Backbone as numpy.savetxt, mean C-alpha at the origin, in Angstrom:
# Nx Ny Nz CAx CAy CAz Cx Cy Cz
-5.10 -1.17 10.74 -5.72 -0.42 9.68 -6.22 0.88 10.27
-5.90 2.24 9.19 -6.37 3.66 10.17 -7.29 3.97 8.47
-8.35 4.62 9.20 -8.71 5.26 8.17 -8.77 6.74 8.26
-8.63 7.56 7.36 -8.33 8.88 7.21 -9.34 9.26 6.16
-9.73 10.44 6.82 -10.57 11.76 5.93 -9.86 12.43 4.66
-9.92 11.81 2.95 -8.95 12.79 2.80 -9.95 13.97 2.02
-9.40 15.03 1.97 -10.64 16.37 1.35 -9.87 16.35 0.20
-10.87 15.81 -1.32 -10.87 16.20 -2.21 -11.10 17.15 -3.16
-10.35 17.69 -4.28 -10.80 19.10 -4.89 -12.39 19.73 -4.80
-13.20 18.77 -5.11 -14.43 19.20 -5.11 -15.12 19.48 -3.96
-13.74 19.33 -2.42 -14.85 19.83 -1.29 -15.50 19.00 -0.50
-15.38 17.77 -1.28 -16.28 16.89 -0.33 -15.35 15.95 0.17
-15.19 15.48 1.47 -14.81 14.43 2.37 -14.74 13.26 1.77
-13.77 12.32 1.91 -14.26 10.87 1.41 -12.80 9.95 2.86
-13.24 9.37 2.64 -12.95 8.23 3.98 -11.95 7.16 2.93
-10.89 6.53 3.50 -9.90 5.71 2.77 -9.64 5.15 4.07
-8.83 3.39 3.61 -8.50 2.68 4.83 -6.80 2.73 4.37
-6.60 2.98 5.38 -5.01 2.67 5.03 -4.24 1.79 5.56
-3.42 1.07 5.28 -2.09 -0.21 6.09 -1.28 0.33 6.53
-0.17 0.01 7.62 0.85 -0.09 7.54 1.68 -0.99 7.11
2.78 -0.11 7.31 4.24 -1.19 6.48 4.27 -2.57 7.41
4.30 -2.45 8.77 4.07 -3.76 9.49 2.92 -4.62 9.29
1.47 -4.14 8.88 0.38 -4.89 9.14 0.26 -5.18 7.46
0.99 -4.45 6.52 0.89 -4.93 5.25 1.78 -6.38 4.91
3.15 -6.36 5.76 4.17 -7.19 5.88 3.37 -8.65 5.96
2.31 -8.72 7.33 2.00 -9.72 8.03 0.90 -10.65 7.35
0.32 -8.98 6.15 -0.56 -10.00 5.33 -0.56 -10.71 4.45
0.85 -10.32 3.54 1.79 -11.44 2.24 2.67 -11.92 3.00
2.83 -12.19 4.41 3.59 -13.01 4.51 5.02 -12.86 4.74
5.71 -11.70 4.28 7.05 -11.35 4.05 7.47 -9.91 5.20
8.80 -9.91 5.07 9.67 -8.96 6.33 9.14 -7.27 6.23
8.85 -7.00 7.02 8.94 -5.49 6.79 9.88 -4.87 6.16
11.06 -5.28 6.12 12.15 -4.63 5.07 11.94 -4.71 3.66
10.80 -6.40 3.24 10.37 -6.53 2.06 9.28 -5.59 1.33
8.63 -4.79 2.25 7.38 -4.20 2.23 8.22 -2.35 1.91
9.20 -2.32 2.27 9.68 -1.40 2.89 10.22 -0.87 1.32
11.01 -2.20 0.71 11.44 -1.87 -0.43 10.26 -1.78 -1.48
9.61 -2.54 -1.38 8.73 -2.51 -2.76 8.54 -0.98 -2.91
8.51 -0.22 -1.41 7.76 1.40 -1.18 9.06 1.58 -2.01
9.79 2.18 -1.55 11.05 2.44 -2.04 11.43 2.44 -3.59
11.02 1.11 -4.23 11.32 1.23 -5.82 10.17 1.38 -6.40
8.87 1.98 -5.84 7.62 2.05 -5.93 7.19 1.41 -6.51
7.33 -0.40 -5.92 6.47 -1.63 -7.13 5.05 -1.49 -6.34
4.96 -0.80 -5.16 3.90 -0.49 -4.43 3.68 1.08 -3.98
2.23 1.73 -4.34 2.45 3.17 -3.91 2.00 3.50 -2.29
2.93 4.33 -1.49 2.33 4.59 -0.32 2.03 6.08 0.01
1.74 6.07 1.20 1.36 8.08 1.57 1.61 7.68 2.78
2.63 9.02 2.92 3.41 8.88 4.07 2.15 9.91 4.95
1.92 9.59 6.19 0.83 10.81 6.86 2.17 11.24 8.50
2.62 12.22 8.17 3.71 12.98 9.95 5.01 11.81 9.45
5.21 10.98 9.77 6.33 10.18 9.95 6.13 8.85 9.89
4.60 8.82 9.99 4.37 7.12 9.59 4.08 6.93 7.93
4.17 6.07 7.33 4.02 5.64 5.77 2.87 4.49 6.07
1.89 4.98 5.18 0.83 3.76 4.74 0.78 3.54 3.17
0.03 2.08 3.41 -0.69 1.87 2.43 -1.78 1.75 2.11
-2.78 1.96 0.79 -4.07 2.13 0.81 -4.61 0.86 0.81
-6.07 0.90 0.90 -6.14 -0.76 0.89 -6.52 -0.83 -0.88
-7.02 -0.44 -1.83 -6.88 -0.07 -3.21 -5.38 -0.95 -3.47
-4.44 -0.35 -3.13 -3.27 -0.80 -3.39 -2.65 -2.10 -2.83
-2.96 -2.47 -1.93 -3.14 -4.26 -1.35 -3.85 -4.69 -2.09
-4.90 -4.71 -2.53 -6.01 -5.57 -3.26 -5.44 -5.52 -4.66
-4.98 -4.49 -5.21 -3.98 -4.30 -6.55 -3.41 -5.48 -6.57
-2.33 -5.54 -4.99 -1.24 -6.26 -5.40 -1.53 -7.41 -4.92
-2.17 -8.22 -4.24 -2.95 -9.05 -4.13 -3.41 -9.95 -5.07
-4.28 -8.78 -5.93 -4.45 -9.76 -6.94 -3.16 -10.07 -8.50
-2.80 -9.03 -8.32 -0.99 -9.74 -9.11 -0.52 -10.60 -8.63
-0.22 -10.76 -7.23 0.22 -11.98 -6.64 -0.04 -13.11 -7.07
-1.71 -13.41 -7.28 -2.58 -14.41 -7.43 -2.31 -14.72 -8.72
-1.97 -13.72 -9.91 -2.06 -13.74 -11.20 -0.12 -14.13 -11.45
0.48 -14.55 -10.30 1.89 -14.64 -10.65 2.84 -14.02 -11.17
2.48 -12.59 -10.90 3.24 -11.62 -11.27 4.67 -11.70 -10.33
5.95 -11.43 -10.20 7.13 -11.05 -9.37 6.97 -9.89 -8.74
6.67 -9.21 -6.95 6.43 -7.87 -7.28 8.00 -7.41 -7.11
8.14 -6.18 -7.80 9.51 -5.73 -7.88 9.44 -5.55 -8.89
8.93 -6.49 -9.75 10.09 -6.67 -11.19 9.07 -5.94 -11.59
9.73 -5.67 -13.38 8.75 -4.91 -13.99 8.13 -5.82 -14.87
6.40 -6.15 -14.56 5.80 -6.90 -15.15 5.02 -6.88 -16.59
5.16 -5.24 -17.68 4.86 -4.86 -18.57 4.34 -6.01 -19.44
Protein backbone atom coordinates (compact mmCIF):
# COMPACT_ATOMS: atom_id res chain seq x y z
CA UNK A 1 0.00 0.00 0.00
CA UNK A 2 1.59 3.69 -1.08
CA UNK A 3 -0.05 6.59 -0.14
CA UNK A 4 0.12 9.72 -2.24
CA UNK A 5 -0.46 13.51 -1.78
CA UNK A 6 -3.01 14.31 -4.31
CA UNK A 7 -3.50 18.48 -4.68
CA UNK A 8 -6.97 19.21 -5.15
CA UNK A 9 -8.67 22.24 -7.04
CA UNK A 10 -9.17 24.08 -3.94
CA UNK A 11 -5.38 24.00 -3.03
CA UNK A 12 -5.44 21.95 -0.31
CA UNK A 13 -3.45 18.56 0.03
CA UNK A 14 -5.35 15.47 0.88
CA UNK A 15 -3.55 12.04 1.41
CA UNK A 16 -5.17 8.70 -0.44
CA UNK A 17 -3.97 5.02 0.07
CA UNK A 18 -3.47 3.31 -2.94
CA UNK A 19 -3.04 -0.76 -4.03
CA UNK A 20 -1.36 -2.35 -6.36
CA UNK A 21 -2.40 -4.67 -9.08
CA UNK A 22 -0.30 -7.43 -7.19
CA UNK A 23 -1.28 -6.58 -3.55
CA UNK A 24 -4.95 -6.01 -4.80
CA UNK A 25 -4.72 -9.62 -6.57
CA UNK A 26 -3.60 -11.23 -3.12
CA UNK A 27 -6.47 -9.67 -1.32
CA UNK A 28 -9.63 -11.35 -3.42
CA UNK A 29 -7.77 -14.03 -3.84
CA UNK A 30 -7.42 -14.14 -7.68
CA UNK A 31 -4.32 -13.83 -10.53
CA UNK A 32 -2.95 -10.62 -11.29
CA UNK A 33 -4.05 -11.03 -14.84
CA UNK A 34 -7.62 -11.16 -13.10
CA UNK A 35 -7.05 -7.79 -11.44
CA UNK A 36 -5.41 -6.63 -14.52
CA UNK A 37 -8.55 -7.15 -16.57
CA UNK A 38 -11.20 -5.90 -14.41
CA UNK A 39 -8.64 -2.45 -14.91
CA UNK A 40 -8.87 -2.93 -18.42
CA UNK A 41 -12.81 -3.27 -18.95
CA UNK A 42 -12.99 -0.80 -16.07
CA UNK A 43 -15.31 -3.14 -13.73
CA UNK A 44 -12.62 -1.54 -11.40
CA UNK A 45 -11.20 2.16 -11.59
CA UNK A 46 -7.38 2.65 -11.34
CA UNK A 47 -4.65 5.69 -11.59
CA UNK A 48 -1.86 4.85 -13.20
CA UNK A 49 1.15 7.12 -11.18
CA UNK A 50 4.97 6.95 -13.99
CA UNK A 51 4.38 3.32 -15.08
CA UNK A 52 2.98 1.70 -12.13
CA UNK A 53 -1.12 1.43 -11.98
CA UNK A 54 -2.92 1.56 -8.59
CA UNK A 55 -5.80 1.16 -6.94
CA UNK A 56 -7.57 3.33 -4.43
CA UNK A 57 -8.51 1.82 -1.35
CA UNK A 58 -12.28 3.64 -1.86
CA UNK A 59 -12.35 1.35 -4.75
CA UNK A 60 -11.40 -2.11 -2.94
CA UNK A 61 -13.85 -1.46 -0.26
CA UNK A 62 -16.44 -0.62 -3.29
CA UNK A 63 -15.67 -3.83 -4.61
CA UNK A 64 -15.42 -5.69 -1.63
CA UNK A 65 -18.43 -4.98 -0.61
CA UNK A 66 -20.20 -6.12 -4.11
CA UNK A 67 -18.38 -9.14 -3.69
CA UNK A 68 -20.09 -9.73 -0.35
CA UNK A 69 -23.44 -8.58 -1.89
CA UNK A 70 -22.84 -11.34 -4.85
CA UNK A 71 -22.43 -9.25 -7.46
CA UNK A 72 -20.12 -11.02 -10.73
CA UNK A 73 -17.26 -8.43 -11.04
CA UNK A 74 -16.94 -7.92 -14.79
CA UNK A 75 -20.32 -8.28 -15.59
CA UNK A 76 -22.60 -5.54 -15.77
CA UNK A 77 -24.54 -5.59 -12.57
CA UNK A 78 -27.29 -2.66 -13.34
Amino acid sequence: MKEFLILVKDGKNIKKRYYSIKESAEFFGVSYPTINRWVKTKAIKASRFGRAIYIEEDEIIKLQNDCLQGKVIGENNE
